[in-house]
Each structure stands twice: as structure tokens, then as C-alpha cells.
Amino acid sequence: MFPYRIPLRDWITAAVEYLETEFAFFFDGFSALIFFLVNNFKDGMLFLHPLVLIIIITAITWYMAGWKNSIIAFLGLLLSENIGLWEPFVETLALVLTAELLVVILGLPLGIWAARSDRVNEVLRPILDFMQTMPAFVYLIPAVMFFGLGLVPGVVATFVFALPPLIRLTNLGIRQVPHELVEAADAFGATSMQKLLKVQMPVAKATILAGLNQSIMLGLSMVVIAAMIGAGGLGADVLRGIQRLQVGQGFEAGLVVVILAIILDRITAGFGSRKKANSA
Amino acid sequence: MEDKIVVKNLSKVFGKNPDKALKALKEGKSKEDILRDQKQMVGVYDVSFSVKKSEIFVLMGLSGSGKSTLQRLINRLHEPSSGEIIVEGTDITKLDSKDLRNFRRKHFCGMVFQNFAVLPHRTVLENVEFGLELQGVDKDKRREKSREIIKIVGLEGNENSMPSELSGGMLQRVGLARGLTVDADIMLMDEAFSALDPLIRTQMQNELLELQDRMQKTIIFVTHDLDEAFKLGNRIAIMYDGRIVQIGTAEEIISRPANDYVKAFVEDMNRSTVLTAGTVMHPPQETAFTRDGPRTIARKIRKNALTGILVITTKRELRGYVRAKELAEYIKKNEDKEDISFDKSLLHKPAQVYEDTPLNEVINLYSGDHKFGPIAVTDKDNKLKGVIVRGALIAALSESYRPDFPENAENTEPAESPETPEGSENTNTK
């Protein structure tokens, strides 16, 4: 139709190459950090006897979400170990934890910033919209371009994919704090930091934790997809099942993903609804 | 008394270019013109007044009159566009944010809000200590002080309750306590009792007055309710359209309203709290005496077409109320007897009020047993002064009806309300 084709792909390749060479130190450093985190989480958890870790996770579920959920968690974890998917289970958990750690480190401050400044919010909103409407798949491409194959781009793609909900809901939660509560803090002479820590964050806590919960769920789904670029974990087993048409194997791995999803969901959903224990 | 707060020519414009709006106002443009031409909202314009130490100063006005804006200018929750706010000699409009923060901590007891603004994640005790916590007072000290204040506002035993477990009245006590705990003496109350139901509201108003007797804070109280303003305020500033139209004691405002707006307002005030039983009562048309026999009483009832009659002694002491129907039955039962004596069991306790009982309390008597009978008005010695009949009561409440009863003529002046604070001097600073 057109005699001229816009060389979009050439531009992007050029830009990526430029960034890769000029910011190599950054990508290398980031890479090393992710490696370090994932391996430590993984080795730490694999260092324990499976039964010990199972009991720990069950106990956490019990504390956060009650005994009924903890029974589901316990049985699910035993099953995972029994069908020989314990290592990929732990690996996936380590990937998710690493990605979520980065999400919280970046997302929480960004959300707070967006809540406090309308201008930041205006800039962030279209970016977040863009990030959330992009198919999960597409995130893999830039991740691979900058970090090659393996677990690092997997974590990076997961991190980027899971970031928006936490920013959004942190922003929303703080903005929804009743105006009078903020005025009350101001009227008593609160500093900006006191206002944030003693009024805004605690009141917005439930919303922020709902954001974290959503973020973790998205992160888990991405980690499975990231197996396609070699991130490993349960996703790799699912992928292998698909590629070799081994229905049983693929299904098993999928089931363990679901078990992990349920446990993570119950634990983080428990954060928000747990009543504050009375002090004093 | 010394002036605690002096406000001079204070204005507030919400918008991007307040100076432009203020200039236009000076040229005589109206608020509406400015809103239309400049898309700027004038909240408060050229307001001057002073608040004395230990007085309750009420800002009264309808919604949109600028009363809440004005209050938030005084502690600079809103940034003034022009003018001065001098609190104990310091012009707080000139303070930078750090000095302002310290000034608020030192001189303002925070604020008390219509919707309480109690922190939902903290217990009562933790809410009450909030102000001191912000100031970095150590835990033992602030807890001790908080418990003391909790006792004063009547929340003892609820220290560890969460706000979700408390009623509106109790929540507002928490709000009040939170302010009182801070060692400062200017208290800002924004429609503090407006969200409470009428009974609790009256109770809280009374408690505030009691507390004020003891604590002697300087209170700026915002309300849209004239009754509340007159009840609480040592002085009242009536606001309209971002300006103060009159400042004075309740009595000054009622007797000499500054303009038609205030006049309409005062006249519109809930009559039932101003009018008293004495102003609407009639002289009793006919009464029975204790020495009257049943047949005499029956005749009096028949003659006046009454449903019952009040019985008094010759010294006019109220003895009771006789119902026409019961009396007729009694007489019928004893028809054959020549001389029947009056049976004490026929006497009922009548609805009884004093001359100075406000009408809104009188209305409450129109229920239960007393639904149809007249209400006896007596003095403190139980001497009958008059009766109130339903029709007159309703008429008095619905319009400016005054029964033709010269003895009580002076009582018809609403300014006689016992709640009017004393010690009023003409201090209209406008």
C-alpha cells in the first residue's frame, strides 16, 4: 500500500543496542542482584528438609488465614512433594518472592508519590494503563533483549508485569483516606512523614495490601509464562508437558501452580482483613 | 478580657490568581461575577474580628457562607489570600511551614470535626494521645495525661475500644478528648455536634459548657444551627456569602439584627426553644375546687363543654384533673344517693409544666395519658397560673401567635431565653 515502510524495528534494535552498550554496567549489576536474590531464596528454602518448610508455610497460612486454609495448604504442599515437583515449586516461589521484593521496593514509593502529587499521578497513569493493557507475553521481548535467556529476564518481566497494581492501589488507598483525618493530623501539627506513617498508610493499609495481593497473583502467572525464556521452575514443567504432549506431566505441574497460587493468595488476602491486635 | 485572636481584613480566594479576584472585589464585582469571569471561588472576603481569651466564639452561617473556610484559615489549614491572623501577638500568616507546625502544636488543640475524624486503626487511648505522640512526648507521660482526659470526658472503661465499637456521641467525646489532651488553649470545632441525634446533641452541648467552665479554652465553634449558636456562644458572628454580617451576643443579635438577612434568620429560629409555656398559656376557663361536690363539678364541665377539669384549692394550688366521662359514670352509679361526696380516686395527675418550660418540652407531653387533656401551667409553688390547650400550642409554633394575655406580655420577647450568656458588651468589630 505504501511505497515506504517505517523502519520501526530498526529503530528499536538500534535503541536497545545503544542502551546495552552504554548501560552495560547497570544491566550487569541488576542481573547480578537478581541472581543473588533468587539463588539465596532458593538455596535457603531447599536447605531445609521439605517437611520443615511445609510445616513453616502451613504455620504462616494458619496465622494469616485460619486453620481451614492451613489444612488446604498442608495437603497441597505434601502432594507437590509427593509427585516430585518440590524443587520446581521452591524455584517458582523464589522467583515470585524476588520479583515481589522489587515490586514493593519500587511500587510502594511510586504509589505514595503519585498519591501526593497530582502531576506525578498524571504522568504515571497512562504508563500504567499501557503496561496493563499489553499482553503478558510482550514483556518477555525487552527482557530477553536486555538480559538474554534465563531466570533474570524472567524475574524482570515478572517484576514489570506485577508492578502496576501495587502502584495503583497504593495511590488509590492513600487518596481515599478521609480528608478530615488528614486535616486532623495537620491541625495537630503533624510533619509530612508523621502524616504518612501514622495516618495515611495505616488507614490505606487494606487497599495497599489488596494491591500487593493482586500483584503477587499477576507475578505468579507471569513466572509460569517466563518459563518460555528459560526462567525455570514449575513453568518449565508445564512447558515441557505441552511440547511433548505429556498431558499428565503438564497437568501435575499446573496443579502445583494452582496450589502455590492458593497459598499465596490466602496468606496475602489475610494481611488486609486481619484485625489489629489491641496493644496497651 | 484580652484578645486571643485578632483577624484583620482576611480574604480567601480558591483559584490560581487570588490577587486578580481580590482586585475585582475591590472594584465592586460580586462573587458570582468572579466565579463566572475568572473561574475563581471567593471563600471569605475582608473579614475582621477578634476572639477573646476563654470565650466560645461561634461562626454561624448556612452552607457556603464561608464559616468552615474561615475557621480553617485561622490555623492555616487553608492558606489565606490576604490579611492578617494574629494569635497571641504572632501573625501566623507570616510563619514558614516548620514554624507553623510548631505554632499549631503549641497553641491549637487540633480540631474537632463533624464526622469525628477519629483514626479507625487506633484504640480510644491511642487516638486521644495522638496529639502528644506527634509532639514526641514519651509514652508513659502521654498515656497518663490521656487517661486523665478520658476520665474527664466520660470515656472511662473504653480506653481499649476500637472506634468501630463506639456510638456517635462517644466518638465525638474521643475527638474532644484528643483536643483537650494537647497542652494548648485554642480549640477549633467544626460542626462538632451536627452529626449527632438531637438528644445526644443537647447532652454534648451541655457537657461542652460544663467542660468549658473548668478548662477555660478559647473555642471557635462553627455551626449552621442558630439554636446551637445562641446556646453555646458567648459571642456569635453571623456569616453570609463570605462575609461577617453581624457580631454580637445572642441578645444583641435578637434585639438588634444588623440587616434583613439576620432578621429573617432570627425570626426563623426554632420557636419552640424560645417560647415558653407562659407565653402560650390561657387563663383557666373554669376550674373546680376541692370542696365542690361531684354534681357541681359535672355542671361546670357541662356548662363549658369540657372533656375534663382541673381541680384546685381555694388558694389555687393544683390538686388534680377530673375526666368528664369518669365523673359522669361515678354520678350515675350513685344516682339514688341524695348527697354523694367526691371520691379521691377520680383525681388524676395532670400534665404539669412551669411557666418557663420551653415549648419543645411541652410538646413532648402530648403523648400517652395526656394526649387529650389540657396542660396545667403552675409556678414553683404548685399554684395554677393557666392552661395550655392543644390548639394554642400548635398555633404558637406555626406562626407568631400571641394569646391575648397581658400578664405575660413581657415574656413574649424571645431574648428572655435563660440560655443567653451574660456579660455581653457591644463588641461589633465590623
XYZ file of N, CA, C and O in Angstrom, chain B residues 51-154:
416
model
N -11.216 37.436 68.869
C -11.765 36.460 69.795
C -11.050 36.642 71.122
O -9.831 36.737 71.172
N -11.838 36.713 72.172
C -11.243 36.940 73.497
C -10.801 35.634 74.121
O -11.294 34.573 73.773
N -9.908 35.776 75.076
C -9.431 34.609 75.806
C -10.605 33.939 76.526
O -11.462 34.618 77.091
N -10.644 32.632 76.477
C -11.642 31.826 77.193
C -13.079 32.088 76.794
O -13.978 31.890 77.602
N -13.320 32.547 75.591
C -14.715 32.663 75.196
C -15.039 31.605 74.138
O -14.151 31.063 73.494
N -16.330 31.311 74.030
C -16.772 30.478 72.922
C -17.273 31.430 71.851
O -18.248 32.152 72.055
N -16.550 31.447 70.747
C -16.901 32.341 69.651
C -17.509 31.483 68.547
O -16.860 30.570 68.050
N -18.746 31.767 68.200
C -19.426 30.904 67.231
C -19.449 31.566 65.856
O -19.777 32.750 65.738
N -19.058 30.802 64.853
C -19.229 31.250 63.473
C -20.478 30.561 62.950
O -20.531 29.349 62.858
N -21.499 31.377 62.636
C -22.799 30.817 62.266
C -23.104 31.223 60.838
O -22.887 32.357 60.464
N -23.583 30.289 60.077
C -23.991 30.630 58.717
C -24.486 29.390 58.017
O -24.288 28.284 58.494
N -25.130 29.595 56.880
C -25.606 28.441 56.135
C -24.441 27.853 55.351
O -23.376 28.444 55.283
N -24.671 26.700 54.726
C -23.574 26.101 53.979
C -23.222 27.024 52.819
O -24.088 27.633 52.203
N -21.913 27.154 52.589
C -21.461 28.047 51.531
C -21.260 29.476 51.997
O -20.864 30.338 51.232
N -21.507 29.729 53.295
C -21.337 31.096 53.778
C -19.881 31.401 54.103
O -19.515 32.526 54.350
N -19.043 30.378 54.099
C -17.620 30.600 54.327
C -17.189 30.367 55.759
O -16.038 30.608 56.119
N -18.094 29.848 56.602
C -17.741 29.705 58.010
C -16.651 28.671 58.246
O -15.707 28.924 58.995
N -16.752 27.528 57.562
C -15.716 26.498 57.744
C -14.390 26.943 57.128
O -13.324 26.676 57.670
N -14.485 27.632 56.007
C -13.269 28.158 55.376
C -12.569 29.118 56.332
O -11.362 29.039 56.544
N -13.362 30.002 56.917
C -12.794 30.985 57.842
C -12.107 30.287 59.005
O -11.001 30.638 59.406
N -12.741 29.245 59.522
C -12.140 28.533 60.644
C -10.812 27.891 60.239
O -9.842 27.931 60.979
N -10.779 27.320 59.033
C -9.544 26.674 58.583
C -8.468 27.679 58.210
O -7.306 27.307 58.064
N -8.866 28.926 58.018
C -7.848 29.960 57.788
C -7.137 30.285 59.095
O -5.956 30.605 59.106
N -7.883 30.184 60.193
C -7.321 30.596 61.476
C -6.151 29.710 61.898
O -5.217 30.180 62.532
N -6.180 28.410 61.551
C -4.984 27.610 61.828
C -4.219 27.282 60.533
O -3.381 26.401 60.494
N -4.583 27.995 59.515
C -3.916 27.898 58.204
C -3.966 26.520 57.576
O -3.040 26.110 56.883
N -5.049 25.790 57.823
C -5.264 24.598 57.004
C -5.558 25.068 55.594
O -5.259 24.392 54.621
N -6.185 26.243 55.499
C -6.284 26.930 54.214
C -5.305 28.099 54.259
O -5.183 28.762 55.278
N -4.644 28.321 53.145
C -3.685 29.414 53.061
C -4.442 30.716 52.780
O -5.164 30.810 51.794
N -4.323 31.725 53.649
C -5.046 32.978 53.388
C -4.533 33.657 52.110
O -3.357 33.556 51.786
N -5.426 34.322 51.409
C -5.001 35.049 50.208
C -4.497 36.437 50.571
O -3.596 36.966 49.945
N -5.121 37.044 51.563
C -4.608 38.320 52.057
C -5.149 38.525 53.463
O -6.110 37.881 53.871
N -4.511 39.460 54.190
C -4.969 39.758 55.535
C -4.039 39.201 56.591
O -3.045 38.543 56.279
N -4.375 39.487 57.839
C -3.526 39.060 58.952
C -4.325 38.228 59.951
O -5.511 38.469 60.154
N -3.643 37.250 60.539
C -4.251 36.483 61.624
C -3.259 36.535 62.780
O -2.196 35.927 62.712
N -3.595 37.300 63.782
C -2.651 37.460 64.887
C -3.133 36.640 66.079
O -4.187 36.898 66.652
N -2.359 35.615 66.394
C -2.693 34.759 67.521
C -1.662 35.022 68.612
O -0.473 34.797 68.411
N -2.118 35.528 69.721
C -1.243 35.892 70.841
C -0.023 36.670 70.372
O 1.115 36.354 70.699
N -0.277 37.669 69.543
C 0.802 38.567 69.136
C 1.608 38.114 67.936
O 2.442 38.848 67.442
N 1.401 36.875 67.471
C 2.163 36.409 66.315
C 1.265 36.407 65.082
O 0.171 35.858 65.119
N 1.756 37.024 64.023
C 0.985 36.972 62.776
C 1.301 35.646 62.096
O 2.365 35.466 61.514
N 0.377 34.714 62.193
C 0.695 33.365 61.720
C 0.707 33.265 60.191
O 1.195 32.291 59.640
N 0.200 34.280 59.504
C 0.269 34.215 58.040
C 1.718 34.335 57.563
O 2.034 34.001 56.436
N 2.603 34.809 58.447
C 3.994 35.002 58.045
C 4.900 33.817 58.412
O 6.090 33.816 58.096
N 4.359 32.839 59.092
C 5.209 31.725 59.536
C 5.545 30.790 58.378
O 4.712 30.550 57.507
N 6.775 30.240 58.384
C 7.078 29.205 57.389
C 6.530 27.870 57.901
O 6.030 27.775 59.021
N 6.628 26.835 57.077
C 5.885 25.623 57.412
C 6.357 24.984 58.721
O 5.572 24.436 59.474
N 7.649 25.079 59.006
C 8.138 24.470 60.240
C 7.657 25.253 61.468
O 7.185 24.671 62.443
N 7.749 26.580 61.384
C 7.275 27.400 62.496
C 5.777 27.264 62.676
O 5.270 27.249 63.794
N 5.083 27.158 61.553
C 3.629 26.993 61.618
C 3.269 25.708 62.354
O 2.381 25.669 63.204
N 4.014 24.636 62.031
C 3.759 23.347 62.670
C 3.949 23.464 64.181
O 3.116 23.022 64.965
N 5.041 24.091 64.567
C 5.296 24.235 65.999
C 4.264 25.134 66.664
O 3.855 24.907 67.792
N 3.837 26.147 65.911
C 2.832 27.056 66.453
C 1.514 26.331 66.691
O 0.870 26.497 67.722
N 1.147 25.493 65.711
C -0.084 24.711 65.864
C 0.011 23.821 67.093
O -0.937 23.691 67.859
N 1.159 23.176 67.254
C 1.315 22.275 68.397
C 1.205 23.020 69.706
O 0.690 22.509 70.681
N 1.720 24.248 69.716
C 1.788 24.985 70.960
C 0.461 25.659 71.302
O 0.089 25.750 72.468
N -0.259 26.137 70.285
C -1.418 26.979 70.583
C -2.774 26.379 70.215
O -3.795 26.850 70.692
N -2.769 25.382 69.330
C -4.064 24.854 68.900
C -4.291 23.436 69.418
O -3.422 22.581 69.306
N -5.486 23.198 69.930
C -5.864 21.847 70.339
C -6.385 21.103 69.131
O -7.509 20.591 69.141
N -5.629 21.063 68.083
C -6.095 20.353 66.903
C -7.436 20.897 66.451
O -7.664 22.106 66.441
N -8.316 19.984 66.146
C -9.618 20.387 65.642
C -10.621 19.288 65.972
O -10.253 18.128 66.062
N -11.872 19.660 66.146
C -12.922 18.666 66.354
C -13.854 18.747 65.151
O -14.300 19.830 64.793
N -14.113 17.588 64.534
C -14.818 17.594 63.249
C -16.230 17.038 63.350
O -16.542 16.246 64.237
N -17.033 17.409 62.368
C -18.409 16.916 62.301
C -18.461 15.386 62.254
O -19.239 14.756 62.941
N -17.589 14.810 61.422
C -17.593 13.346 61.323
C -16.497 12.718 62.186
O -15.968 11.663 61.843
N -16.150 13.401 63.225
C -15.285 12.920 64.299
C -13.822 12.804 63.894
O -12.948 13.157 64.664
N -13.531 12.298 62.682
C -12.150 12.147 62.226
C -11.305 11.400 63.249
O -10.163 11.747 63.523
N -11.904 10.381 63.836
C -11.169 9.524 64.758
C -10.423 8.477 63.915
O -10.982 7.956 62.947
N -9.168 8.197 64.266
C -8.380 7.266 63.458
C -8.906 5.843 63.659
O -8.896 5.322 64.772
N -9.384 5.214 62.593
C -10.086 3.933 62.743
C -9.179 2.783 63.178
O -9.651 1.786 63.706
N -7.862 2.930 62.968
C -6.967 1.817 63.286
C -6.400 1.931 64.687
O -5.559 1.137 65.082
N -6.829 2.918 65.426
C -6.276 3.097 66.761
C -7.362 2.976 67.835
O -8.515 3.323 67.590
N -6.963 2.521 69.007
C -7.910 2.437 70.114
C -8.232 3.847 70.598
O -7.591 4.818 70.191
N -9.222 3.933 71.468
C -9.595 5.227 72.044
C -8.372 5.890 72.659
O -8.060 7.048 72.379
N -7.647 5.125 73.476
C -6.477 5.694 74.150
C -5.446 6.190 73.134
O -4.900 7.282 73.251
N -5.212 5.388 72.128
C -4.210 5.766 71.115
C -4.652 6.978 70.301
O -3.824 7.757 69.839
N -5.966 7.116 70.134
C -6.476 8.305 69.464
C -6.284 9.544 70.322
O -5.890 10.588 69.833
N -6.596 9.381 71.596
C -6.546 10.531 72.491
C -5.106 11.036 72.645
O -4.862 12.230 72.746
N -4.154 10.112 72.613
C -2.764 10.535 72.809
C -2.114 11.024 71.513
O -0.949 11.426 71.508
N -2.876 10.992 70.423
C -2.315 11.289 69.103
C -1.530 12.609 69.055
O -0.390 12.657 68.585
N -2.147 13.669 69.583
C -1.506 14.986 69.538
C -0.170 14.994 70.253
O 0.826 15.518 69.746
N -0.144 14.388 71.434
C 1.098 14.357 72.214
C 2.139 13.465 71.551
O 3.330 13.750 71.584
N 1.659 12.397 70.928
C 2.564 11.484 70.228
C 3.289 12.225 69.101
O 4.501 12.059 68.913
N 2.532 13.051 68.382
C 3.140 13.817 67.291
C 4.221 14.753 67.818
O 5.209 15.023 67.165
N 4.001 15.231 69.040
C 4.975 16.155 69.621
C 6.177 15.432 70.208
O 7.098 16.066 70.714
N 6.135 14.109 70.190
C 7.270 13.340 70.688
C 7.305 13.214 72.206
O 8.355 12.932 72.780
N 6.184 13.436 72.859
C 6.122 13.251 74.315
C 6.268 11.751 74.611
O 5.721 10.922 73.877
N 7.015 11.410 75.655
C 7.250 9.976 75.840
C 6.003 9.247 76.331
O 5.087 9.828 76.891
N 6.018 7.952 76.064
C 4.808 7.153 76.141
C 4.107 7.202 77.505
O 2.905 7.432 77.585
N 4.873 7.018 78.566
C 4.243 6.986 79.894
C 3.528 8.289 80.190
O 2.411 8.311 80.692
N 4.203 9.367 79.849
C 3.673 10.681 80.148
C 2.385 10.937 79.375
O 1.399 11.401 79.925
N 2.430 10.601 78.072
C 1.249 10.920 77.271
C 0.074 10.009 77.615
O -1.074 10.412 77.584
N 0.380 8.779 78.003
C -0.699 7.863 78.408
C -1.360 8.367 79.687
O -2.576 8.329 79.828
N -0.535 8.822 80.603
C -1.051 9.305 81.881
C -2.012 10.474 81.641
O -3.139 10.498 82.130
N -1.543 11.423 80.822
C -2.356 12.601 80.519
C -3.643 12.189 79.791
O -4.736 12.684 80.093
N -3.504 11.244 78.858
C -4.667 10.818 78.079
C -5.717 10.171 78.963
O -6.910 10.426 78.819
N -5.257 9.319 79.886
C -6.216 8.655 80.781
C -6.975 9.671 81.623
O -8.174 9.518 81.882
N -6.256 10.698 82.033
C -6.872 11.740 82.839
C -7.989 12.430 82.048
O -9.103 12.610 82.544
N -7.691 12.777 80.803
C -8.690 13.461 79.971
C -9.848 12.516 79.635
O -11.011 12.922 79.624
N -9.520 11.252 79.390
C -10.563 10.269 79.093
C -11.576 10.213 80.234
O -12.782 10.131 80.030
N -11.063 10.319 81.444
C -11.936 10.326 82.610
C -12.832 11.564 82.577
O -14.033 11.485 82.802
N -12.240 12.697 82.247
C -12.991 13.954 82.259
C -14.134 13.941 81.242
O -15.232 14.399 81.528
N -13.891 13.407 80.056
C -14.957 13.425 79.047
C -15.908 12.232 79.183
O -16.824 12.081 78.390
N -15.678 11.399 80.199
C -16.625 10.324 80.453
C -16.457 9.109 79.558
O -17.425 8.469 79.192
